[in-house]
Amino acid sequence: MIGRRRERAPVPDDGTMSVVEHLTEFRDRTIKSVLAIALGAVVCFAVFPQILEVLIEPYCQFRPEGDCQLIQTDPLEGFAVRLSVSAYGGIALAMPIVLYQVWRFITPGLHPHERRYALPFVVSGVLLFLLGATLAFYTVPRALEFLIGLGGESFEPFFSPSNYLGFLVKMMVAFGIGFEFPILLIFLQLARILTPQQLASWRRYSIVGIVTLVAVLTPSGDPISLMMLSVPMYLFYEAAIVIGRILVRRTASEPA
């Protein structure tokens, strides 16, 4: 009947879906994630002065007390920076919803007893991202000190808002993404794409791969940032092997 709303077909218990159903599912969950990010961005845009007061703290450590103003050279720079920081902040605030949508999209391919890991997946993903971003925030002053020192004493550190905040936010996002590394490895083991034995046999190569990945992720590539992110990521690699063995053994003993 014309005008009647078409009801969405339920997902079969075995997780099988047609191509059209997969695309529809992907579209719906993408829309929900984008709306959550947009709402978070609006909130961050409203409280931008308070966010800026926190983000400017590492820069203030290199300036005389009470004199840590950023140098604006473009009339539109302030507005552009506010939009950029709000967008990144919106992603951070919407992270629980985004991770939940990602999990709900991939769970049809898992067994019913494996889908119960949704809440641990979302909670651990958010906490690890926040932990990585926090570590980056406290790493940036050491990284800036190293980078500024390369120029010698003839250089006075005056930064523009876009350059400084862009560097800081990219560092926090890079560390946050890097700290999601164990979540990815554990999921690949649950999905039986990788095994704990394979990960254990790749230890020597993983060190080189992690350092290379960190060098690409971090915007500065300085040795301090490399060390501060590479070491936790390798520890997460080892932890993912241990957790993967426990989860794989547990799911293997349960009925599908």
PDB file of C-alpha atoms in Angstrom:
ATOM      1  CA  MET A   1       0.000   0.000   0.000  1.00  0.00           C
ATOM      2  CA  ILE A   2       1.334   3.424  -0.968  1.00  0.00           C
ATOM      3  CA  GLY A   3       2.453   5.526   1.991  1.00  0.00           C
ATOM      4  CA  ARG A   4       2.742   2.588   4.367  1.00  0.00           C
ATOM      5  CA  ARG A   5       6.065   2.496   6.204  1.00  0.00           C
ATOM      6  CA  ARG A   6       8.154  -0.471   5.212  1.00  0.00           C
ATOM      7  CA  GLU A   7       9.199  -2.457   8.234  1.00  0.00           C
ATOM      8  CA  ARG A   8      12.783  -3.528   8.512  1.00  0.00           C
ATOM      9  CA  ALA A   9      13.352  -7.264   8.352  1.00  0.00           C
ATOM     10  CA  PRO A  10      14.802  -8.722  11.537  1.00  0.00           C
ATOM     11  CA  VAL A  11      18.345 -10.039  11.509  1.00  0.00           C
ATOM     12  CA  PRO A  12      18.373 -13.857  11.438  1.00  0.00           C
ATOM     13  CA  ASP A  13      19.669 -15.618  14.528  1.00  0.00           C
ATOM     14  CA  ASP A  14      22.590 -17.085  12.594  1.00  0.00           C
ATOM     15  CA  GLY A  15      23.801 -13.574  11.689  1.00  0.00           C
ATOM     16  CA  THR A  16      23.370 -14.042   7.920  1.00  0.00           C
ATOM     17  CA  MET A  17      22.260 -10.941   6.015  1.00  0.00           C
ATOM     18  CA  SER A  18      21.927 -10.042   2.364  1.00  0.00           C
ATOM     19  CA  VAL A  19      24.101  -7.393   0.731  1.00  0.00           C
ATOM     20  CA  VAL A  20      21.218  -4.903   0.755  1.00  0.00           C
ATOM     21  CA  GLU A  21      20.555  -5.580   4.441  1.00  0.00           C
ATOM     22  CA  HIS A  22      24.247  -5.066   5.217  1.00  0.00           C
ATOM     23  CA  LEU A  23      24.263  -1.735   3.371  1.00  0.00           C
ATOM     24  CA  THR A  24      21.066  -0.643   5.116  1.00  0.00           C
ATOM     25  CA  GLU A  25      22.528  -1.611   8.483  1.00  0.00           C
ATOM     26  CA  PHE A  26      25.748   0.270   7.702  1.00  0.00           C
ATOM     27  CA  ARG A  27      23.804   3.374   6.619  1.00  0.00           C
ATOM     28  CA  ASP A  28      21.619   3.430   9.726  1.00  0.00           C
ATOM     29  CA  ARG A  29      24.485   3.008  12.151  1.00  0.00           C
ATOM     30  CA  THR A  30      26.607   5.582  10.301  1.00  0.00           C
ATOM     31  CA  ILE A  31      23.772   8.116  10.550  1.00  0.00           C
ATOM     32  CA  LYS A  32      23.424   7.480  14.286  1.00  0.00           C
ATOM     33  CA  SER A  33      27.182   7.904  14.776  1.00  0.00           C
ATOM     34  CA  VAL A  34      27.292  11.136  12.749  1.00  0.00           C
ATOM     35  CA  LEU A  35      24.356  12.583  14.697  1.00  0.00           C
ATOM     36  CA  ALA A  36      26.069  11.725  17.996  1.00  0.00           C
ATOM     37  CA  ILE A  37      29.295  13.386  16.810  1.00  0.00           C
ATOM     38  CA  ALA A  38      27.380  16.471  15.644  1.00  0.00           C
ATOM     39  CA  LEU A  39      25.648  16.793  19.020  1.00  0.00           C
ATOM     40  CA  GLY A  40      28.973  16.419  20.821  1.00  0.00           C
ATOM     41  CA  ALA A  41      30.516  19.052  18.537  1.00  0.00           C
ATOM     42  CA  VAL A  42      27.744  21.511  19.402  1.00  0.00           C
ATOM     43  CA  VAL A  43      28.407  20.978  23.113  1.00  0.00           C
ATOM     44  CA  CYS A  44      32.153  21.496  22.631  1.00  0.00           C
ATOM     45  CA  PHE A  45      31.549  24.617  20.533  1.00  0.00           C
ATOM     46  CA  ALA A  46      29.531  26.097  23.398  1.00  0.00           C
ATOM     47  CA  VAL A  47      32.200  25.399  26.034  1.00  0.00           C
ATOM     48  CA  PHE A  48      35.199  26.127  23.784  1.00  0.00           C
ATOM     49  CA  PRO A  49      36.697  28.806  26.126  1.00  0.00           C
ATOM     50  CA  GLN A  50      36.862  26.261  28.963  1.00  0.00           C
ATOM     51  CA  ILE A  51      38.368  23.620  26.647  1.00  0.00           C
ATOM     52  CA  LEU A  52      40.954  26.107  25.352  1.00  0.00           C
ATOM     53  CA  GLU A  53      41.963  26.976  28.906  1.00  0.00           C
ATOM     54  CA  VAL A  54      42.904  23.343  29.459  1.00  0.00           C
ATOM     55  CA  LEU A  55      44.537  22.736  26.080  1.00  0.00           C
ATOM     56  CA  ILE A  56      46.756  25.806  26.312  1.00  0.00           C
ATOM     57  CA  GLU A  57      48.386  24.607  29.542  1.00  0.00           C
ATOM     58  CA  PRO A  58      51.343  22.765  27.880  1.00  0.00           C
ATOM     59  CA  TYR A  59      52.151  25.902  25.854  1.00  0.00           C
ATOM     60  CA  CYS A  60      52.121  28.046  28.993  1.00  0.00           C
ATOM     61  CA  GLN A  61      55.005  26.010  30.390  1.00  0.00           C
ATOM     62  CA  PHE A  62      57.300  27.610  27.781  1.00  0.00           C
ATOM     63  CA  ARG A  63      56.131  31.159  28.282  1.00  0.00           C
ATOM     64  CA  PRO A  64      56.783  33.647  31.111  1.00  0.00           C
ATOM     65  CA  GLU A  65      54.197  33.407  33.851  1.00  0.00           C
ATOM     66  CA  GLY A  66      50.980  35.128  32.848  1.00  0.00           C
ATOM     67  CA  ASP A  67      52.065  35.516  29.211  1.00  0.00           C
ATOM     68  CA  CYS A  68      50.909  32.488  27.233  1.00  0.00           C
ATOM     69  CA  GLN A  69      48.748  34.066  24.566  1.00  0.00           C
ATOM     70  CA  LEU A  70      48.664  32.424  21.137  1.00  0.00           C
ATOM     71  CA  ILE A  71      49.486  34.665  18.180  1.00  0.00           C
ATOM     72  CA  GLN A  72      46.581  35.032  15.731  1.00  0.00           C
ATOM     73  CA  THR A  73      47.664  36.133  12.232  1.00  0.00           C
ATOM     74  CA  ASP A  74      44.419  35.461  10.340  1.00  0.00           C
ATOM     75  CA  PRO A  75      41.053  37.111  11.137  1.00  0.00           C
ATOM     76  CA  LEU A  76      39.260  33.793  10.536  1.00  0.00           C
ATOM     77  CA  GLU A  77      41.756  31.659  12.434  1.00  0.00           C
ATOM     78  CA  GLY A  78      39.933  31.848  15.761  1.00  0.00           C
ATOM     79  CA  PHE A  79      36.662  30.659  14.247  1.00  0.00           C
ATOM     80  CA  ALA A  80      38.379  27.911  12.226  1.00  0.00           C
ATOM     81  CA  VAL A  81      40.206  26.641  15.312  1.00  0.00           C
ATOM     82  CA  ARG A  82      36.991  26.653  17.328  1.00  0.00           C
ATOM     83  CA  LEU A  83      35.290  24.551  14.650  1.00  0.00           C
ATOM     84  CA  SER A  84      38.224  22.146  14.453  1.00  0.00           C
ATOM     85  CA  VAL A  85      38.498  21.627  18.212  1.00  0.00           C
ATOM     86  CA  SER A  86      34.717  21.242  18.456  1.00  0.00           C
ATOM     87  CA  ALA A  87      34.766  18.545  15.770  1.00  0.00           C
ATOM     88  CA  TYR A  88      37.495  16.550  17.521  1.00  0.00           C
ATOM     89  CA  GLY A  89      35.762  17.064  20.839  1.00  0.00           C
ATOM     90  CA  GLY A  90      32.501  15.848  19.339  1.00  0.00           C
ATOM     91  CA  ILE A  91      34.210  12.632  18.265  1.00  0.00           C
ATOM     92  CA  ALA A  92      35.582  12.159  21.771  1.00  0.00           C
ATOM     93  CA  LEU A  93      32.205  12.752  23.429  1.00  0.00           C
ATOM     94  CA  ALA A  94      30.415  10.486  20.961  1.00  0.00           C
ATOM     95  CA  MET A  95      32.980   7.700  21.287  1.00  0.00           C
ATOM     96  CA  PRO A  96      30.727   5.426  23.427  1.00  0.00           C
ATOM     97  CA  ILE A  97      27.900   5.653  20.888  1.00  0.00           C
ATOM     98  CA  VAL A  98      30.232   5.231  17.908  1.00  0.00           C
ATOM     99  CA  LEU A  99      31.888   2.158  19.419  1.00  0.00           C
ATOM    100  CA  TYR A 100      28.497   0.685  20.276  1.00  0.00           C
ATOM    101  CA  GLN A 101      27.299   1.180  16.689  1.00  0.00           C
ATOM    102  CA  VAL A 102      30.467  -0.449  15.386  1.00  0.00           C
ATOM    103  CA  TRP A 103      29.971  -3.395  17.710  1.00  0.00           C
ATOM    104  CA  ARG A 104      26.309  -3.799  16.755  1.00  0.00           C
ATOM    105  CA  PHE A 105      27.282  -3.778  13.079  1.00  0.00           C
ATOM    106  CA  ILE A 106      29.823  -6.576  13.444  1.00  0.00           C
ATOM    107  CA  THR A 107      28.010  -8.774  15.997  1.00  0.00           C
ATOM    108  CA  PRO A 108      25.764 -10.555  13.436  1.00  0.00           C
ATOM    109  CA  GLY A 109      28.914 -12.391  12.373  1.00  0.00           C
ATOM    110  CA  LEU A 110      29.607 -13.638  15.902  1.00  0.00           C
ATOM    111  CA  HIS A 111      28.005 -16.421  17.894  1.00  0.00           C
ATOM    112  CA  PRO A 112      25.321 -15.406  20.433  1.00  0.00           C
ATOM    113  CA  HIS A 113      27.599 -16.115  23.413  1.00  0.00           C
ATOM    114  CA  GLU A 114      30.254 -13.832  21.884  1.00  0.00           C
ATOM    115  CA  ARG A 115      27.868 -10.892  21.489  1.00  0.00           C
ATOM    116  CA  ARG A 116      27.694 -10.403  25.247  1.00  0.00           C
ATOM    117  CA  TYR A 117      31.070  -8.658  25.091  1.00  0.00           C
ATOM    118  CA  ALA A 118      29.371  -5.493  23.760  1.00  0.00           C
ATOM    119  CA  LEU A 119      29.481  -3.612  27.075  1.00  0.00           C
ATOM    120  CA  PRO A 120      33.126  -4.537  27.885  1.00  0.00           C
ATOM    121  CA  PHE A 121      34.053  -3.625  24.297  1.00  0.00           C
ATOM    122  CA  VAL A 122      32.495  -0.153  24.536  1.00  0.00           C
ATOM    123  CA  VAL A 123      33.673   0.612  28.086  1.00  0.00           C
ATOM    124  CA  SER A 124      37.241  -0.563  27.528  1.00  0.00           C
ATOM    125  CA  GLY A 125      37.403   1.229  24.170  1.00  0.00           C
ATOM    126  CA  VAL A 126      36.342   4.545  25.709  1.00  0.00           C
ATOM    127  CA  LEU A 127      38.641   4.190  28.720  1.00  0.00           C
ATOM    128  CA  LEU A 128      41.636   3.238  26.575  1.00  0.00           C
ATOM    129  CA  PHE A 129      41.027   6.168  24.218  1.00  0.00           C
ATOM    130  CA  LEU A 130      40.812   8.589  27.154  1.00  0.00           C
ATOM    131  CA  LEU A 131      43.925   7.054  28.709  1.00  0.00           C
ATOM    132  CA  GLY A 132      45.840   7.476  25.462  1.00  0.00           C
ATOM    133  CA  ALA A 133      44.673  11.069  24.992  1.00  0.00           C
ATOM    134  CA  THR A 134      45.626  11.900  28.581  1.00  0.00           C
ATOM    135  CA  LEU A 135      49.082  10.386  28.136  1.00  0.00           C
ATOM    136  CA  ALA A 136      49.540  12.471  24.984  1.00  0.00           C
ATOM    137  CA  PHE A 137      48.525  15.632  26.841  1.00  0.00           C
ATOM    138  CA  TYR A 138      51.299  15.099  29.389  1.00  0.00           C
ATOM    139  CA  THR A 139      53.758  13.965  26.711  1.00  0.00           C
ATOM    140  CA  VAL A 140      53.364  17.079  24.549  1.00  0.00           C
ATOM    141  CA  PRO A 141      55.380  19.416  26.856  1.00  0.00           C
ATOM    142  CA  ARG A 142      58.359  17.023  26.741  1.00  0.00           C
ATOM    143  CA  ALA A 143      57.993  16.662  22.967  1.00  0.00           C
ATOM    144  CA  LEU A 144      57.761  20.441  22.493  1.00  0.00           C
ATOM    145  CA  GLU A 145      60.796  20.966  24.695  1.00  0.00           C
ATOM    146  CA  PHE A 146      62.778  18.556  22.527  1.00  0.00           C
ATOM    147  CA  LEU A 147      61.563  20.032  19.221  1.00  0.00           C
ATOM    148  CA  ILE A 148      62.105  23.658  20.288  1.00  0.00           C
ATOM    149  CA  GLY A 149      65.546  22.799  21.630  1.00  0.00           C
ATOM    150  CA  LEU A 150      66.635  21.605  18.185  1.00  0.00           C
ATOM    151  CA  GLY A 151      66.518  25.197  16.939  1.00  0.00           C
ATOM    152  CA  GLY A 152      68.843  26.499  19.643  1.00  0.00           C
ATOM    153  CA  GLU A 153      68.481  29.455  21.996  1.00  0.00           C
ATOM    154  CA  SER A 154      67.917  31.940  19.178  1.00  0.00           C
ATOM    155  CA  PHE A 155      64.307  30.797  18.732  1.00  0.00           C
ATOM    156  CA  GLU A 156      61.499  32.132  20.917  1.00  0.00           C
ATOM    157  CA  PRO A 157      58.448  29.804  20.978  1.00  0.00           C
ATOM    158  CA  PHE A 158      55.460  31.831  19.764  1.00  0.00           C
ATOM    159  CA  PHE A 159      52.745  29.607  18.290  1.00  0.00           C
ATOM    160  CA  SER A 160      49.612  30.372  16.321  1.00  0.00           C
ATOM    161  CA  PRO A 161      46.326  28.801  17.516  1.00  0.00           C
ATOM    162  CA  SER A 162      45.921  26.591  14.451  1.00  0.00           C
ATOM    163  CA  ASN A 163      49.489  25.243  14.546  1.00  0.00           C
ATOM    164  CA  TYR A 164      49.650  24.624  18.278  1.00  0.00           C
ATOM    165  CA  LEU A 165      46.127  23.282  18.846  1.00  0.00           C
ATOM    166  CA  GLY A 166      46.300  21.259  15.636  1.00  0.00           C
ATOM    167  CA  PHE A 167      49.518  19.634  16.854  1.00  0.00           C
ATOM    168  CA  LEU A 168      48.143  18.965  20.336  1.00  0.00           C
ATOM    169  CA  VAL A 169      44.790  17.568  19.196  1.00  0.00           C
ATOM    170  CA  LYS A 170      46.414  15.341  16.557  1.00  0.00           C
ATOM    171  CA  MET A 171      48.777  13.983  19.188  1.00  0.00           C
ATOM    172  CA  MET A 172      45.882  13.211  21.535  1.00  0.00           C
ATOM    173  CA  VAL A 173      43.900  11.520  18.754  1.00  0.00           C
ATOM    174  CA  ALA A 174      46.958   9.530  17.630  1.00  0.00           C
ATOM    175  CA  PHE A 175      47.612   8.270  21.164  1.00  0.00           C
ATOM    176  CA  GLY A 176      43.911   7.544  21.645  1.00  0.00           C
ATOM    177  CA  ILE A 177      43.781   5.482  18.449  1.00  0.00           C
ATOM    178  CA  GLY A 178      47.015   3.716  19.391  1.00  0.00           C
ATOM    179  CA  PHE A 179      45.537   2.678  22.717  1.00  0.00           C
ATOM    180  CA  GLU A 180      42.652   0.981  20.850  1.00  0.00           C
ATOM    181  CA  PHE A 181      45.225  -1.518  19.530  1.00  0.00           C
ATOM    182  CA  PRO A 182      44.425  -4.306  22.028  1.00  0.00           C
ATOM    183  CA  ILE A 183      40.687  -4.031  21.320  1.00  0.00           C
ATOM    184  CA  LEU A 184      41.371  -4.692  17.635  1.00  0.00           C
ATOM    185  CA  LEU A 185      43.640  -7.662  18.370  1.00  0.00           C
ATOM    186  CA  ILE A 186      41.163  -9.214  20.800  1.00  0.00           C
ATOM    187  CA  PHE A 187      38.296  -8.838  18.336  1.00  0.00           C
ATOM    188  CA  LEU A 188      40.349 -10.442  15.543  1.00  0.00           C
ATOM    189  CA  GLN A 189      40.963 -13.387  17.846  1.00  0.00           C
ATOM    190  CA  LEU A 190      37.280 -13.671  18.774  1.00  0.00           C
ATOM    191  CA  ALA A 191      36.406 -13.556  15.067  1.00  0.00           C
ATOM    192  CA  ARG A 192      38.989 -16.319  14.507  1.00  0.00           C
ATOM    193  CA  ILE A 193      40.875 -14.234  11.965  1.00  0.00           C
ATOM    194  CA  LEU A 194      43.977 -14.441  14.150  1.00  0.00           C
ATOM    195  CA  THR A 195      44.994 -16.854  16.888  1.00  0.00           C
ATOM    196  CA  PRO A 196      46.984 -16.201  20.079  1.00  0.00           C
ATOM    197  CA  GLN A 197      49.619 -18.589  18.769  1.00  0.00           C
ATOM    198  CA  GLN A 198      50.071 -16.517  15.617  1.00  0.00           C
ATOM    199  CA  LEU A 199      50.420 -13.294  17.591  1.00  0.00           C
ATOM    200  CA  ALA A 200      52.952 -14.935  19.909  1.00  0.00           C
ATOM    201  CA  SER A 201      55.026 -16.096  16.938  1.00  0.00           C
ATOM    202  CA  TRP A 202      55.067 -12.563  15.483  1.00  0.00           C
ATOM    203  CA  ARG A 203      56.575 -10.887  18.568  1.00  0.00           C
ATOM    204  CA  ARG A 204      59.872  -9.902  16.949  1.00  0.00           C
ATOM    205  CA  TYR A 205      58.170  -8.451  13.899  1.00  0.00           C
ATOM    206  CA  SER A 206      55.523  -6.722  15.992  1.00  0.00           C
ATOM    207  CA  ILE A 207      58.114  -4.474  17.647  1.00  0.00           C
ATOM    208  CA  VAL A 208      59.277  -3.125  14.291  1.00  0.00           C
ATOM    209  CA  GLY A 209      55.701  -2.827  13.063  1.00  0.00           C
ATOM    210  CA  ILE A 210      54.558  -0.950  16.173  1.00  0.00           C
ATOM    211  CA  VAL A 211      57.414   1.559  16.010  1.00  0.00           C
ATOM    212  CA  THR A 212      56.747   2.134  12.309  1.00  0.00           C
ATOM    213  CA  LEU A 213      53.013   2.593  12.934  1.00  0.00           C
ATOM    214  CA  VAL A 214      53.661   5.037  15.775  1.00  0.00           C
ATOM    215  CA  ALA A 215      56.024   7.042  13.569  1.00  0.00           C
ATOM    216  CA  VAL A 216      53.185   7.384  11.045  1.00  0.00           C
ATOM    217  CA  LEU A 217      50.487   8.149  13.643  1.00  0.00           C
ATOM    218  CA  THR A 218      52.296  10.852  15.616  1.00  0.00           C
ATOM    219  CA  PRO A 219      52.544  14.227  13.845  1.00  0.00           C
ATOM    220  CA  SER A 220      55.966  15.089  15.281  1.00  0.00           C
ATOM    221  CA  GLY A 221      57.832  11.782  15.056  1.00  0.00           C
ATOM    222  CA  ASP A 222      60.143  12.869  17.885  1.00  0.00           C
ATOM    223  CA  PRO A 223      61.828  10.130  19.949  1.00  0.00           C
ATOM    224  CA  ILE A 224      59.939  11.039  23.138  1.00  0.00           C
ATOM    225  CA  SER A 225      56.523  10.575  21.513  1.00  0.00           C
ATOM    226  CA  LEU A 226      57.716   7.402  19.793  1.00  0.00           C
ATOM    227  CA  MET A 227      58.809   5.879  23.090  1.00  0.00           C
ATOM    228  CA  MET A 228      55.756   7.030  25.060  1.00  0.00           C
ATOM    229  CA  LEU A 229      53.368   5.391  22.587  1.00  0.00           C
ATOM    230  CA  SER A 230      55.424   2.423  21.360  1.00  0.00           C
ATOM    231  CA  VAL A 231      56.052   0.955  24.812  1.00  0.00           C
ATOM    232  CA  PRO A 232      52.353   0.872  25.864  1.00  0.00           C
ATOM    233  CA  MET A 233      51.327  -0.516  22.472  1.00  0.00           C
ATOM    234  CA  TYR A 234      53.777  -3.410  22.792  1.00  0.00           C
ATOM    235  CA  LEU A 235      52.567  -4.097  26.334  1.00  0.00           C
ATOM    236  CA  PHE A 236      49.018  -4.075  24.948  1.00  0.00           C
ATOM    237  CA  TYR A 237      50.169  -6.554  22.291  1.00  0.00           C
ATOM    238  CA  GLU A 238      51.319  -8.966  24.995  1.00  0.00           C
ATOM    239  CA  ALA A 239      48.159  -8.376  27.029  1.00  0.00           C
ATOM    240  CA  ALA A 240      45.991  -9.073  23.966  1.00  0.00           C
ATOM    241  CA  ILE A 241      47.674 -12.464  23.566  1.00  0.00           C
ATOM    242  CA  VAL A 242      46.912 -13.414  27.169  1.00  0.00           C
ATOM    243  CA  ILE A 243      43.321 -12.128  27.054  1.00  0.00           C
ATOM    244  CA  GLY A 244      42.785 -13.736  23.666  1.00  0.00           C
ATOM    245  CA  ARG A 245      43.849 -17.131  24.976  1.00  0.00           C
ATOM    246  CA  ILE A 246      41.407 -16.831  27.868  1.00  0.00           C
ATOM    247  CA  LEU A 247      38.470 -15.715  25.710  1.00  0.00           C
ATOM    248  CA  VAL A 248      39.115 -18.211  22.921  1.00  0.00           C
ATOM    249  CA  ARG A 249      39.353 -21.052  25.452  1.00  0.00           C
ATOM    250  CA  ARG A 250      36.145 -19.876  27.128  1.00  0.00           C
ATOM    251  CA  THR A 251      34.142 -19.485  23.912  1.00  0.00           C
ATOM    252  CA  ALA A 252      35.376 -22.845  22.611  1.00  0.00           C
ATOM    253  CA  SER A 253      33.939 -24.571  25.676  1.00  0.00           C
ATOM    254  CA  GLU A 254      30.492 -22.965  25.222  1.00  0.00           C
ATOM    255  CA  PRO A 255      27.816 -24.115  22.747  1.00  0.00           C
ATOM    256  CA  ALA A 256      27.551 -22.068  19.548  1.00  0.00           C
TER     257      ALA A 256
END
